[in-house]
PDB file of C-alpha atoms in Angstrom:
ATOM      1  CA  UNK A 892       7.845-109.314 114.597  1.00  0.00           C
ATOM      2  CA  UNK A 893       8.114-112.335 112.526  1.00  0.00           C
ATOM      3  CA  UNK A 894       6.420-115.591 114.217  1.00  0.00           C
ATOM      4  CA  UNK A 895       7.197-118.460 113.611  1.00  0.00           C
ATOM      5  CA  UNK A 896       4.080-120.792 113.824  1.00  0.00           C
ATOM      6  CA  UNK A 897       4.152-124.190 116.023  1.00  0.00           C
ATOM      7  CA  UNK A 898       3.180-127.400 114.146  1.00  0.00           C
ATOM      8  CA  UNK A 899      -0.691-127.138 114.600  1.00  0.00           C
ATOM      9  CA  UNK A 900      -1.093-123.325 115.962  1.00  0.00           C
ATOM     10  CA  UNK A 901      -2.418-123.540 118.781  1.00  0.00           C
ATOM     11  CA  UNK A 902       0.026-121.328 120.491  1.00  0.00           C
ATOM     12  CA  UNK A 903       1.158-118.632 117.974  1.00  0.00           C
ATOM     13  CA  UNK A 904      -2.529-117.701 117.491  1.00  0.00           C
ATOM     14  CA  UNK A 905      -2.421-117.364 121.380  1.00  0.00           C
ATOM     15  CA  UNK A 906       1.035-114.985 120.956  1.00  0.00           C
ATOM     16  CA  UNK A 907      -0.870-112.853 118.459  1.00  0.00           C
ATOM     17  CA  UNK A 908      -3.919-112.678 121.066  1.00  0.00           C
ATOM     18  CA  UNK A 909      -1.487-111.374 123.759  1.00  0.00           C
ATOM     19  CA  UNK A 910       0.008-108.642 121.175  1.00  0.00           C
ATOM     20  CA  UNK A 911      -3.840-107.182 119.765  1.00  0.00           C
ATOM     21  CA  UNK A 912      -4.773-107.304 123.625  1.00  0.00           C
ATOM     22  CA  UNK A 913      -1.940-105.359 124.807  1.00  0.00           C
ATOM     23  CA  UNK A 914      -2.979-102.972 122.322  1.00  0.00           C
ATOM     24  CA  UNK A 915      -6.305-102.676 123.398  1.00  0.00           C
ATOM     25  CA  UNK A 916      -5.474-102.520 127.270  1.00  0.00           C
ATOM     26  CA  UNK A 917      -3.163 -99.446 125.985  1.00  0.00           C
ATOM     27  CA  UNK A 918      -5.122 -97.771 123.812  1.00  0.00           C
ATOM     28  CA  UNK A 919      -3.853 -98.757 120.983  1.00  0.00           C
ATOM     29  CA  UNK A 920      -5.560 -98.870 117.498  1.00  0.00           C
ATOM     30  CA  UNK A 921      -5.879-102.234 115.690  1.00  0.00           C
ATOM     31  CA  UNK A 922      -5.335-103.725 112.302  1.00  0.00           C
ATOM     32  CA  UNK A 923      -6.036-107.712 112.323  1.00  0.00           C
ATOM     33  CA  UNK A 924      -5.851-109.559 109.120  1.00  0.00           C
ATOM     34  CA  UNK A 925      -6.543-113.000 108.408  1.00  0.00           C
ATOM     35  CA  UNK A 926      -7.789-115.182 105.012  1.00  0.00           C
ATOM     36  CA  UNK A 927      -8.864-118.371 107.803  1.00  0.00           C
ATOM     37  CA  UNK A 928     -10.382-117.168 110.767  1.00  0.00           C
ATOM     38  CA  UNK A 929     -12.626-113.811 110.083  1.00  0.00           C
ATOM     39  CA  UNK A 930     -11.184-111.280 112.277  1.00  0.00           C
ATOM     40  CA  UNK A 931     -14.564-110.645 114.443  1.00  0.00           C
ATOM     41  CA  UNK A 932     -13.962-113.461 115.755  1.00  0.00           C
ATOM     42  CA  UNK A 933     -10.347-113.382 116.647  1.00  0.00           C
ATOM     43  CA  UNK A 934     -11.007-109.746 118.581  1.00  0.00           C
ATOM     44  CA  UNK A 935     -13.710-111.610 120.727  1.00  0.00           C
ATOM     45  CA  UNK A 936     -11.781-114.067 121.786  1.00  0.00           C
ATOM     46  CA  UNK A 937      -8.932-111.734 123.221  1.00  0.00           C
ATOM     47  CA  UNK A 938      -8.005-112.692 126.777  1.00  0.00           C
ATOM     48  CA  UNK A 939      -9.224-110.383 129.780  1.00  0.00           C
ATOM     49  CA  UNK A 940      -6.518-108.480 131.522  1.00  0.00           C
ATOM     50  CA  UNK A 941      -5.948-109.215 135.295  1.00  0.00           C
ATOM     51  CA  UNK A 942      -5.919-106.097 137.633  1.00  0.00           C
ATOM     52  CA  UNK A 943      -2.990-104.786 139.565  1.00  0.00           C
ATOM     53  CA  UNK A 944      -4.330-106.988 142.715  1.00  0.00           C
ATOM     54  CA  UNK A 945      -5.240-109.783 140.507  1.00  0.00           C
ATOM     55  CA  UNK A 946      -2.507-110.713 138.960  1.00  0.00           C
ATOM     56  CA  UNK A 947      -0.568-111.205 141.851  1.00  0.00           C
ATOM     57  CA  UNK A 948      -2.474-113.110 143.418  1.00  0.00           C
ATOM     58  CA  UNK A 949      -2.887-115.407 139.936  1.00  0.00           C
ATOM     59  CA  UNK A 950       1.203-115.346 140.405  1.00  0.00           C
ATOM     60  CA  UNK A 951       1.559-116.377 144.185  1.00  0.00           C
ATOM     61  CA  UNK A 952      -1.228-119.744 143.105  1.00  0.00           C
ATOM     62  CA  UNK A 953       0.998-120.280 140.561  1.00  0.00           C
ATOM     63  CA  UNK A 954       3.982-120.651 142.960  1.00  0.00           C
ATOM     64  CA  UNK A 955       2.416-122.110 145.631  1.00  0.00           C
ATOM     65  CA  UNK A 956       1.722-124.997 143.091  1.00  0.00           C
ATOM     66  CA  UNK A 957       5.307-125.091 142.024  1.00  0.00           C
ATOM     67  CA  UNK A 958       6.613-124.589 145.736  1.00  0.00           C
ATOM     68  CA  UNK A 959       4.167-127.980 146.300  1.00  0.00           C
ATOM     69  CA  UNK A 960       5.570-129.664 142.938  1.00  0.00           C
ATOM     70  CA  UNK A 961       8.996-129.251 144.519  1.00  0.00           C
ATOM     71  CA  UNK A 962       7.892-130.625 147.914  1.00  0.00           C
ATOM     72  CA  UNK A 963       6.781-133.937 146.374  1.00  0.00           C
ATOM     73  CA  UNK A 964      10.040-133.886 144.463  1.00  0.00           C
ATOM     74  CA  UNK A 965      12.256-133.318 147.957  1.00  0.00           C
ATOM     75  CA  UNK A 966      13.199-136.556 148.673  1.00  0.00           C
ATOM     76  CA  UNK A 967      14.435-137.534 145.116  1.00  0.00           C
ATOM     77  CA  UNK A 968      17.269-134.781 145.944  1.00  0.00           C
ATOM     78  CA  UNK A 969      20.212-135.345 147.600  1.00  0.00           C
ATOM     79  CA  UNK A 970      20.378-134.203 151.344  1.00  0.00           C
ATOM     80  CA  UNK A 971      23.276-131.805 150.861  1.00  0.00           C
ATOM     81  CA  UNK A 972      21.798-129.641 147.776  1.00  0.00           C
ATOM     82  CA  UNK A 973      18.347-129.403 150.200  1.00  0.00           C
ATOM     83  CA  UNK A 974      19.364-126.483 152.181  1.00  0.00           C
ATOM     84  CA  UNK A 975      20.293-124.175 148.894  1.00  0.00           C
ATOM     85  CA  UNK A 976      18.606-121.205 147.896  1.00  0.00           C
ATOM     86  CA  UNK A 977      16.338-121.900 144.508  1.00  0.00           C
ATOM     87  CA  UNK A 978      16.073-119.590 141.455  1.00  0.00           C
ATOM     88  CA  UNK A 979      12.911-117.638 141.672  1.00  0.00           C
ATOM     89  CA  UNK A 980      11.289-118.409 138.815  1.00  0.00           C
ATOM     90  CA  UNK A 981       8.201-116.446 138.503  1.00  0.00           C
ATOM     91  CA  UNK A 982       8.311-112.386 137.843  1.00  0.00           C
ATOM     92  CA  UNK A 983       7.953-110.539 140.923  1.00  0.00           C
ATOM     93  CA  UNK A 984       5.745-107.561 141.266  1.00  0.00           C
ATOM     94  CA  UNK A 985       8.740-105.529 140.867  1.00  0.00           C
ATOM     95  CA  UNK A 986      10.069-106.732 137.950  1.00  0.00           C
ATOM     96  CA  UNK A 987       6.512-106.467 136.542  1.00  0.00           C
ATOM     97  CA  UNK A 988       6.371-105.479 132.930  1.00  0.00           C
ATOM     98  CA  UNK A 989       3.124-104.271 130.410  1.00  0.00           C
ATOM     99  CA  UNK A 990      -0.474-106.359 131.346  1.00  0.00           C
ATOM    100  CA  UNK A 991      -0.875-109.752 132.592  1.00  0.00           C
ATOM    101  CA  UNK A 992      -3.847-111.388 131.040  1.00  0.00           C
ATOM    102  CA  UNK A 993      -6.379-114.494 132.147  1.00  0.00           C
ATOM    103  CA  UNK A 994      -6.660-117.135 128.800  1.00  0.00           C
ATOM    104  CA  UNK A 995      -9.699-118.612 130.910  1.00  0.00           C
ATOM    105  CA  UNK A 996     -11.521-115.505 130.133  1.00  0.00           C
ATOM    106  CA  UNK A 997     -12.728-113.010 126.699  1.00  0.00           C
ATOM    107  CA  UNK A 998     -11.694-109.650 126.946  1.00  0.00           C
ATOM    108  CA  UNK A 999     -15.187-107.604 127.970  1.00  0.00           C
ATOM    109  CA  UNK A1000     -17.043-105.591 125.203  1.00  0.00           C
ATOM    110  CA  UNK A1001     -16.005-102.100 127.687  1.00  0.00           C
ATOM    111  CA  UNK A1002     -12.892-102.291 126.518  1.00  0.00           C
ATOM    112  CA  UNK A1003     -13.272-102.215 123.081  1.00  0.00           C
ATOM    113  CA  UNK A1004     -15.533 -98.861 123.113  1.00  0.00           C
ATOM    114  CA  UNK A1005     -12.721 -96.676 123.808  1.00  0.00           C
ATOM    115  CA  UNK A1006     -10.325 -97.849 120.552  1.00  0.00           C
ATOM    116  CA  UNK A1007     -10.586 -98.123 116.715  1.00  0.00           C
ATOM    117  CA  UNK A1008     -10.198-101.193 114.979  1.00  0.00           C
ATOM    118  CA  UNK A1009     -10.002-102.480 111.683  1.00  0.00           C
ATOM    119  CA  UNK A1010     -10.640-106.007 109.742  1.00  0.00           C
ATOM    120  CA  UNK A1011      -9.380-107.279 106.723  1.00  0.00           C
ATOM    121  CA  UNK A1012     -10.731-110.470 105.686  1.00  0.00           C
ATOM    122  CA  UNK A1013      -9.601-111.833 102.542  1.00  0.00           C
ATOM    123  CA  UNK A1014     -12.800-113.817 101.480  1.00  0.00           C
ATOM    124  CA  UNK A1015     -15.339-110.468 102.156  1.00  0.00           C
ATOM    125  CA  UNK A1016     -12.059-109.001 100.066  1.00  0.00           C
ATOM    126  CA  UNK A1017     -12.227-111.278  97.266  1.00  0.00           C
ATOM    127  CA  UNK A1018     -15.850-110.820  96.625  1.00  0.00           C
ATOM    128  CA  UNK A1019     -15.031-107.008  95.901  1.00  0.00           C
ATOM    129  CA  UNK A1020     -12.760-107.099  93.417  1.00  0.00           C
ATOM    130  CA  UNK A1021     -11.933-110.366  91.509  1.00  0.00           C
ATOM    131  CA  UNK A1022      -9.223-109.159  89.794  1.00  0.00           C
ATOM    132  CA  UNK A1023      -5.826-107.881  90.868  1.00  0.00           C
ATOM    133  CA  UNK A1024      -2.332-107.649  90.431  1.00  0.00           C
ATOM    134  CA  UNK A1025       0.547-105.365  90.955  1.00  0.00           C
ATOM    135  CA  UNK A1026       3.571-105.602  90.058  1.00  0.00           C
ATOM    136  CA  UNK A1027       3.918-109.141  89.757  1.00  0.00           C
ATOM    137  CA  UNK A1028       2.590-109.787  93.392  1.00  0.00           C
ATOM    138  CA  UNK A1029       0.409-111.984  94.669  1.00  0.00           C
ATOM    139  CA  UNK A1030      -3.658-110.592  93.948  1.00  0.00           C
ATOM    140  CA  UNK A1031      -4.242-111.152  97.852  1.00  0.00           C
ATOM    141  CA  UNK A1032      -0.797-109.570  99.075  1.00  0.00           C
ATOM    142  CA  UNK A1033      -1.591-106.600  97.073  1.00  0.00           C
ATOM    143  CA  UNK A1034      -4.996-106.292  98.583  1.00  0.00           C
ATOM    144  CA  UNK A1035      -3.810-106.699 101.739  1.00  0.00           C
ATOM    145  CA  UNK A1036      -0.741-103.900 101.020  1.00  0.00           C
ATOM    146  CA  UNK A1037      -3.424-101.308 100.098  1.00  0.00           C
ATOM    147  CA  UNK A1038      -5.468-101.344 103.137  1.00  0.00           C
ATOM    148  CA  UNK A1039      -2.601-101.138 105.505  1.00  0.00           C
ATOM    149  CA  UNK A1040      -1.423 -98.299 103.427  1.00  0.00           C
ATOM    150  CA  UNK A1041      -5.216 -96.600 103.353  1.00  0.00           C
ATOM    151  CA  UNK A1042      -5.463 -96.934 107.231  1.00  0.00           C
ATOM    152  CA  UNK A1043      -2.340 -95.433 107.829  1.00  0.00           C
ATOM    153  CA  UNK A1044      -2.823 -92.371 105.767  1.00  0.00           C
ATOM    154  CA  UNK A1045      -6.405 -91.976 106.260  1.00  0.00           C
ATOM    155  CA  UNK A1046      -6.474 -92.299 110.065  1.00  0.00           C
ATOM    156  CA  UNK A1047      -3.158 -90.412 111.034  1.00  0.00           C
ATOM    157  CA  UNK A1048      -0.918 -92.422 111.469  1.00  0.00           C
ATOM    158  CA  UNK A1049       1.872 -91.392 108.778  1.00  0.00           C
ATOM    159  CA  UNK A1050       5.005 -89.788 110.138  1.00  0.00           C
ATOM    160  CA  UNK A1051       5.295 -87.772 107.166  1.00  0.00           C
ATOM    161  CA  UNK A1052       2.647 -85.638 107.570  1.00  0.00           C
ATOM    162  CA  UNK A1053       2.077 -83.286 110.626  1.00  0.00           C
ATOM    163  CA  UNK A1054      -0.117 -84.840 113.311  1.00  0.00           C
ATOM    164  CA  UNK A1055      -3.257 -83.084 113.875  1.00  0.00           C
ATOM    165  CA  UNK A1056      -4.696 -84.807 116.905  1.00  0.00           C
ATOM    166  CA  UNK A1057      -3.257 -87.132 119.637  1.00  0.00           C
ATOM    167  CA  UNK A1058      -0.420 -88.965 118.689  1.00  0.00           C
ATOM    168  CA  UNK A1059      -1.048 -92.902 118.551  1.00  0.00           C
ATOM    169  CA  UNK A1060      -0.191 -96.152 117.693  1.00  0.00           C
ATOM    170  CA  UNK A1061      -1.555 -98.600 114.931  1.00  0.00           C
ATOM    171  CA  UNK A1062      -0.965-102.884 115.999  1.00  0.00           C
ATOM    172  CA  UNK A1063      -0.953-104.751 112.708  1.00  0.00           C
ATOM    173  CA  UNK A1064      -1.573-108.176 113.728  1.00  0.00           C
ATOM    174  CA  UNK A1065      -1.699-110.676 110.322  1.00  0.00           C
ATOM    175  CA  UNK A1066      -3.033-114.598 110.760  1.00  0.00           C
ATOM    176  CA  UNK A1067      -0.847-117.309 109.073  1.00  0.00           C
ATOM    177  CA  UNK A1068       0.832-115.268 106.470  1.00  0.00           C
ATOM    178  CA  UNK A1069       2.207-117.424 103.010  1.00  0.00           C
ATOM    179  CA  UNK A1070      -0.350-120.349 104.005  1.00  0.00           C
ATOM    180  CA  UNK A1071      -2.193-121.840 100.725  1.00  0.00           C
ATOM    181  CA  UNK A1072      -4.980-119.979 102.137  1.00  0.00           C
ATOM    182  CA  UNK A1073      -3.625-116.271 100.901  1.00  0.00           C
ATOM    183  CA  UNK A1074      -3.102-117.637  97.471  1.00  0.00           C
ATOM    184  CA  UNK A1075       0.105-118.461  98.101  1.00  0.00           C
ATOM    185  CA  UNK A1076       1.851-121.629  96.824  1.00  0.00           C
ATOM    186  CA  UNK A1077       5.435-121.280  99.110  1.00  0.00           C
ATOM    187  CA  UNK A1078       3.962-123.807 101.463  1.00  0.00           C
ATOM    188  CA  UNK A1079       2.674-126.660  99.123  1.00  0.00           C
ATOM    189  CA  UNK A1080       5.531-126.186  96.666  1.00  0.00           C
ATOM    190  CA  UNK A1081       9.284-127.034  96.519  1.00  0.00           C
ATOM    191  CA  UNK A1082       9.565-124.780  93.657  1.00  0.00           C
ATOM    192  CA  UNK A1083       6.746-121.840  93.783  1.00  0.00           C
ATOM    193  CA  UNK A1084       5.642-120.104  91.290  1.00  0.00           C
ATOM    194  CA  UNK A1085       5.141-116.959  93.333  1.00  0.00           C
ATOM    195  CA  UNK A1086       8.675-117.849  94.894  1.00  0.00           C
ATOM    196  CA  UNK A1087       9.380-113.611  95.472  1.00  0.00           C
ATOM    197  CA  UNK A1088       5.463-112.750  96.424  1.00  0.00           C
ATOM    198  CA  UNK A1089       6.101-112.814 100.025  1.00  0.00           C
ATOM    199  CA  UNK A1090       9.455-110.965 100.347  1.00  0.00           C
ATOM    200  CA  UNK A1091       7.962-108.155  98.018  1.00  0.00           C
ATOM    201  CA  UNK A1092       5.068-107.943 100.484  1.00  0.00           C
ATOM    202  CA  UNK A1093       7.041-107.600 103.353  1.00  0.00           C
ATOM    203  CA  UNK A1094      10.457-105.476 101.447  1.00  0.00           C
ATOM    204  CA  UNK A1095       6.413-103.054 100.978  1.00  0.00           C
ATOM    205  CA  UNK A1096       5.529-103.424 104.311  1.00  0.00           C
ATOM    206  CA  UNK A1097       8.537-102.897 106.209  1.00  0.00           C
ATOM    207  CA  UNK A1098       9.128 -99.615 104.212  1.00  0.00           C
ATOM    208  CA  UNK A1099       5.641 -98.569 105.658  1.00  0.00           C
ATOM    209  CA  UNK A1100       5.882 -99.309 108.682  1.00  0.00           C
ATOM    210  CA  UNK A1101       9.796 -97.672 108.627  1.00  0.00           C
ATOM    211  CA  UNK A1102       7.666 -94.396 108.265  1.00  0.00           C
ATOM    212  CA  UNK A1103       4.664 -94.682 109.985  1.00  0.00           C
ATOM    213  CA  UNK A1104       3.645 -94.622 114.021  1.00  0.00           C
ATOM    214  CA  UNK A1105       2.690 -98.718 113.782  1.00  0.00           C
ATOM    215  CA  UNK A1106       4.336-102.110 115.015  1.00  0.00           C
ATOM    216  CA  UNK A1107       2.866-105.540 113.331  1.00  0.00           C
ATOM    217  CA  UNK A1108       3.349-109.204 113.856  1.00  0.00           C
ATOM    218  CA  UNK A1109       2.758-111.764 111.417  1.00  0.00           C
ATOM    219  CA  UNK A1110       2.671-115.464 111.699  1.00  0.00           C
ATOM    220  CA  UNK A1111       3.773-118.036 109.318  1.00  0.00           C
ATOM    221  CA  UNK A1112       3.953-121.397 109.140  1.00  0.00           C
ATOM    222  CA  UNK A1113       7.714-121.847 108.740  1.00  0.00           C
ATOM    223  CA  UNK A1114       7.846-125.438 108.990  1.00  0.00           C
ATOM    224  CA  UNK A1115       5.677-126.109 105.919  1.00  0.00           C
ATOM    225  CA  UNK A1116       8.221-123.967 103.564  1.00  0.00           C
ATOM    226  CA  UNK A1117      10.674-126.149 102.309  1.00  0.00           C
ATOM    227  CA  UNK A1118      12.720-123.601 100.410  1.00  0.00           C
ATOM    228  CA  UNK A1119      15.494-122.437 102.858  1.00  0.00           C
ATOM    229  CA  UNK A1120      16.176-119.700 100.640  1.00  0.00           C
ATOM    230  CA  UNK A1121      12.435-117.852 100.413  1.00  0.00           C
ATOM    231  CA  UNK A1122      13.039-118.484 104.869  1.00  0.00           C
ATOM    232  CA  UNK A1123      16.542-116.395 104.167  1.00  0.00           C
ATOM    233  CA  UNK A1124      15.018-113.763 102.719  1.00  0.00           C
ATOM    234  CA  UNK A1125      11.978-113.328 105.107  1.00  0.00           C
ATOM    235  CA  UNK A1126      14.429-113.457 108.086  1.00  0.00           C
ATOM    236  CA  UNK A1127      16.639-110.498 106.392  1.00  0.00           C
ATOM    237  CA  UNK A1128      13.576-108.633 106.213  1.00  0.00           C
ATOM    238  CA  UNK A1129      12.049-108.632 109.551  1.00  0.00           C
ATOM    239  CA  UNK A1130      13.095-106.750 112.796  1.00  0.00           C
ATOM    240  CA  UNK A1131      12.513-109.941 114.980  1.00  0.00           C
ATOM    241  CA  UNK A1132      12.162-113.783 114.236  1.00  0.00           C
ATOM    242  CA  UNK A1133      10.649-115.932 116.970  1.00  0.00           C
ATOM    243  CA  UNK A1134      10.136-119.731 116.327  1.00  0.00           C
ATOM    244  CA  UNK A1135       7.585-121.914 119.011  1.00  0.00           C
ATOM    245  CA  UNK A1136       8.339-125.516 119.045  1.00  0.00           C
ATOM    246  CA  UNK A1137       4.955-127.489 120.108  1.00  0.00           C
ATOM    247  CA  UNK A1138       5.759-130.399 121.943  1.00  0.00           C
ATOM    248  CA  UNK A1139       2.378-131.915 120.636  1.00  0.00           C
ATOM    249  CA  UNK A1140       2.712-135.258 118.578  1.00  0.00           C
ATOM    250  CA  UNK A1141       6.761-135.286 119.206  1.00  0.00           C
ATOM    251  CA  UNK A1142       9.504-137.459 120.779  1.00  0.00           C
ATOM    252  CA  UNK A1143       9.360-134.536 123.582  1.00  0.00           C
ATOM    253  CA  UNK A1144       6.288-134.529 124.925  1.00  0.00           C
ATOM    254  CA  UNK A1145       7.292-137.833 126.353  1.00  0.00           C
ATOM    255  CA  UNK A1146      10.856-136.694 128.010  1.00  0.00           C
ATOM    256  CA  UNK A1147      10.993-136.067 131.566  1.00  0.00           C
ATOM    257  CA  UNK A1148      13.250-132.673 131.190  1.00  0.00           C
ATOM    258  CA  UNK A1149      10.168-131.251 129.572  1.00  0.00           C
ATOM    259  CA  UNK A1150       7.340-132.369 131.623  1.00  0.00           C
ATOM    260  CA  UNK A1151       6.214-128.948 132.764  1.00  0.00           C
ATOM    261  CA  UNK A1152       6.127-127.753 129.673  1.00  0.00           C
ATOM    262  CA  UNK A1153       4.336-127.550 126.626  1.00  0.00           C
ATOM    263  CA  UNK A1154       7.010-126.149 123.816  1.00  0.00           C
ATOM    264  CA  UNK A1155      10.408-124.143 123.507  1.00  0.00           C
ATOM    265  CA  UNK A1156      10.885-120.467 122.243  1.00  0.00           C
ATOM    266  CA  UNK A1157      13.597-120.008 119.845  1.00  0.00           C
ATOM    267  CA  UNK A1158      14.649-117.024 119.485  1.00  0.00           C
ATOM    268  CA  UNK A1159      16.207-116.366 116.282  1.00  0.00           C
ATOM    269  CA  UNK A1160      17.050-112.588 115.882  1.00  0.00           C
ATOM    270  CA  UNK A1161      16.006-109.303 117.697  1.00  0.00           C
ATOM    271  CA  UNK A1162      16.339-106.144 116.723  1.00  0.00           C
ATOM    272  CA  UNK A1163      19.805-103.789 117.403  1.00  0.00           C
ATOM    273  CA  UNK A1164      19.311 -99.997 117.412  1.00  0.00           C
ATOM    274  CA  UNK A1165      21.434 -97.847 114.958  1.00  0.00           C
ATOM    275  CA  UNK A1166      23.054-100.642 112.809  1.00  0.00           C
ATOM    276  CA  UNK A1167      22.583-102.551 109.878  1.00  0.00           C
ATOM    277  CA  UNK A1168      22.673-105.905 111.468  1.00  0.00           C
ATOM    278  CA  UNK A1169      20.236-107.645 113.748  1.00  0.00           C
ATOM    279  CA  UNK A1170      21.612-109.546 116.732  1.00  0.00           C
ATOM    280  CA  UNK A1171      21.236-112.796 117.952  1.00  0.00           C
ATOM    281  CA  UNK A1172      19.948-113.864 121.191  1.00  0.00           C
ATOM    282  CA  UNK A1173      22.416-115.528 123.873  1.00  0.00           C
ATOM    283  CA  UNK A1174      19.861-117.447 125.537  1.00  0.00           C
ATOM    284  CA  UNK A1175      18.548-121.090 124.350  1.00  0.00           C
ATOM    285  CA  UNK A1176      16.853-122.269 126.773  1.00  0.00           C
ATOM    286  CA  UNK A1177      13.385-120.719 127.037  1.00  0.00           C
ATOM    287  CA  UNK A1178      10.224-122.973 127.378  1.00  0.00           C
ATOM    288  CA  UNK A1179       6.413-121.830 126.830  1.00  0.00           C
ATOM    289  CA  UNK A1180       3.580-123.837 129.214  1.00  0.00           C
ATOM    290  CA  UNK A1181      -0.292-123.214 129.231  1.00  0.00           C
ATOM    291  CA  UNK A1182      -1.484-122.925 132.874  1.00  0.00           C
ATOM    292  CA  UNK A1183      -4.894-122.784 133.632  1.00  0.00           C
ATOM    293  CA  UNK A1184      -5.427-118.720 133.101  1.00  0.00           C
ATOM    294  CA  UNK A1185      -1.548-117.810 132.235  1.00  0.00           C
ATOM    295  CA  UNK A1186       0.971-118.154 129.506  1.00  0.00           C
ATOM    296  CA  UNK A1187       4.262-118.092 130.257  1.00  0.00           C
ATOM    297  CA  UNK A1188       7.247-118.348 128.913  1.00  0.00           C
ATOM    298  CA  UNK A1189      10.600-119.459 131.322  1.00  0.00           C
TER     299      UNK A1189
END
């Protein structure tokens, strides 16, 4: 999953949260990778899942406060469009689907006892070996290729080879991908140097993950690249593109139609089994808000 960071990140970091905690709640191993924020610190700041009980009742508050929001807002409509059934806008438990989690709360340290995780910092990287490059690919992308690759062979995970133990699943989750921060210069630079690092990386990466029992998502900040064409090639080469619009700092923020939320999903391709082409996502109208212990997108 390619993702699409919003202007400041607030809320993609949060999206990458929700994925590495999923994987946790599941059993899942992890992979996190970042060159800003060192990965320790990311895993303790997972949110904590709500219980089967729980996060119904965290659904029926939720409603109740929208059921009250639409009280206020009952005599603005007109009298004949009162009496008409309204679209049901929060999931019902029997449409539930995976983990609901609390933001207003860090996963416990239980949870992590029972899964394997790995960190890849590119600083602590850095300091091992100064020098590298392959293949005329960024020094840090290379890194970064090789201890995917090592994880995946070393802890089982290749689909090549027979599995000895308990099938599993490795979660790749990278941090801000392409930023100036990875060595990269696609961000800060109409015409980069390293304009084919990134696609190389992930043209590598897709290829293991094609052939390997793993799933990753990686954010970038898309709306610092001002080459359309290096954004081309990075769409072609990932299995789904989401984009998250902050509302922070723009005209929107201000505009009644968006008032309950805080940003829109754009959904730019998903994934279509057995052919060659990805497809493209009929709906444009979803919208992302922060309650007080959910995110949700609508």
């Amino acid at each position: 999953v390619f993702t699409e960071e919003d202007k400041y990140g607030l809320y993609c970091n949060l999206l990458l949260k929700y994925f590495l905690a999923e994987g946790v709640v599941c059993g899942h191993d992890l992979f996190v990778a970042s060159a800003k924020e060192h990965p320790d610190n990311i895993l303790k700041e997972l949110p904590a899942p709500l219980l089967d009980g729980t996060y119904r009742n965290e659904l029926g508050e939720e409603a109740t406060a929208v059921k009250s929001e639409d009280f206020q807002d009952s005599m603005k409509i007109a009298w004949r469009y009162q009496n008409l059934p309204k679209m049901e806008a929060s999931p019902t438990t029997s449409t539930k689907f995976g983990h609901y989690y609390d933001v207003s709360k860090t996963m416990s340290p239980e949870l992590f006892q029972s899964i394997k995780w790995h960190s890849f910092y590119l600083p602590e990287e850095l300091s091992l070996q100064p020098k590298m490059k392959t293949c005329n690919m960024n020094s840090a992308y290379a890194r970064l290729l090789q201890s995917i690759q090592r994880i995946i062979y070393q802890e089982g995970f290749d689909g090549c080879d027979p599995q000895k133990k308990q099938k599993n699943i490795l979660r790749i989750g990278i941090q801000s991908l392409g930023s100036v921060l990875w060595g990269d210069d696609i961000c800060s630079s109409d015409t980069p140097e390293d304009i084919h690092s990134l696609t190389k990386f992930l043209y590598v990466l897709r290829g293991l993950l094609r052939k390997s029992l793993s799933a990753c998502i990686i954010t970038v900040p898309a709306h610092l690249i001002q080459n359309k064409a290096i954004m081309e090639r990075v769409t072609n080469l990932s299995d789904m593109v989401v984009g998250l619009e902050s509302f922070i700092g723009s005209e929107r923020e201000t505009n009644p139609l968006y008032k309950d939320y805080h940003g829109l999903v754009h959904v730019h391709q998903i994934p279509r089994l057995n052919s060659l082409i990805c497809d493209v996502s009929d709906t444009k109208d979803l919208a992302f808000r922060l309650k007080r212990k959910l995110f949700t997108v609508e």
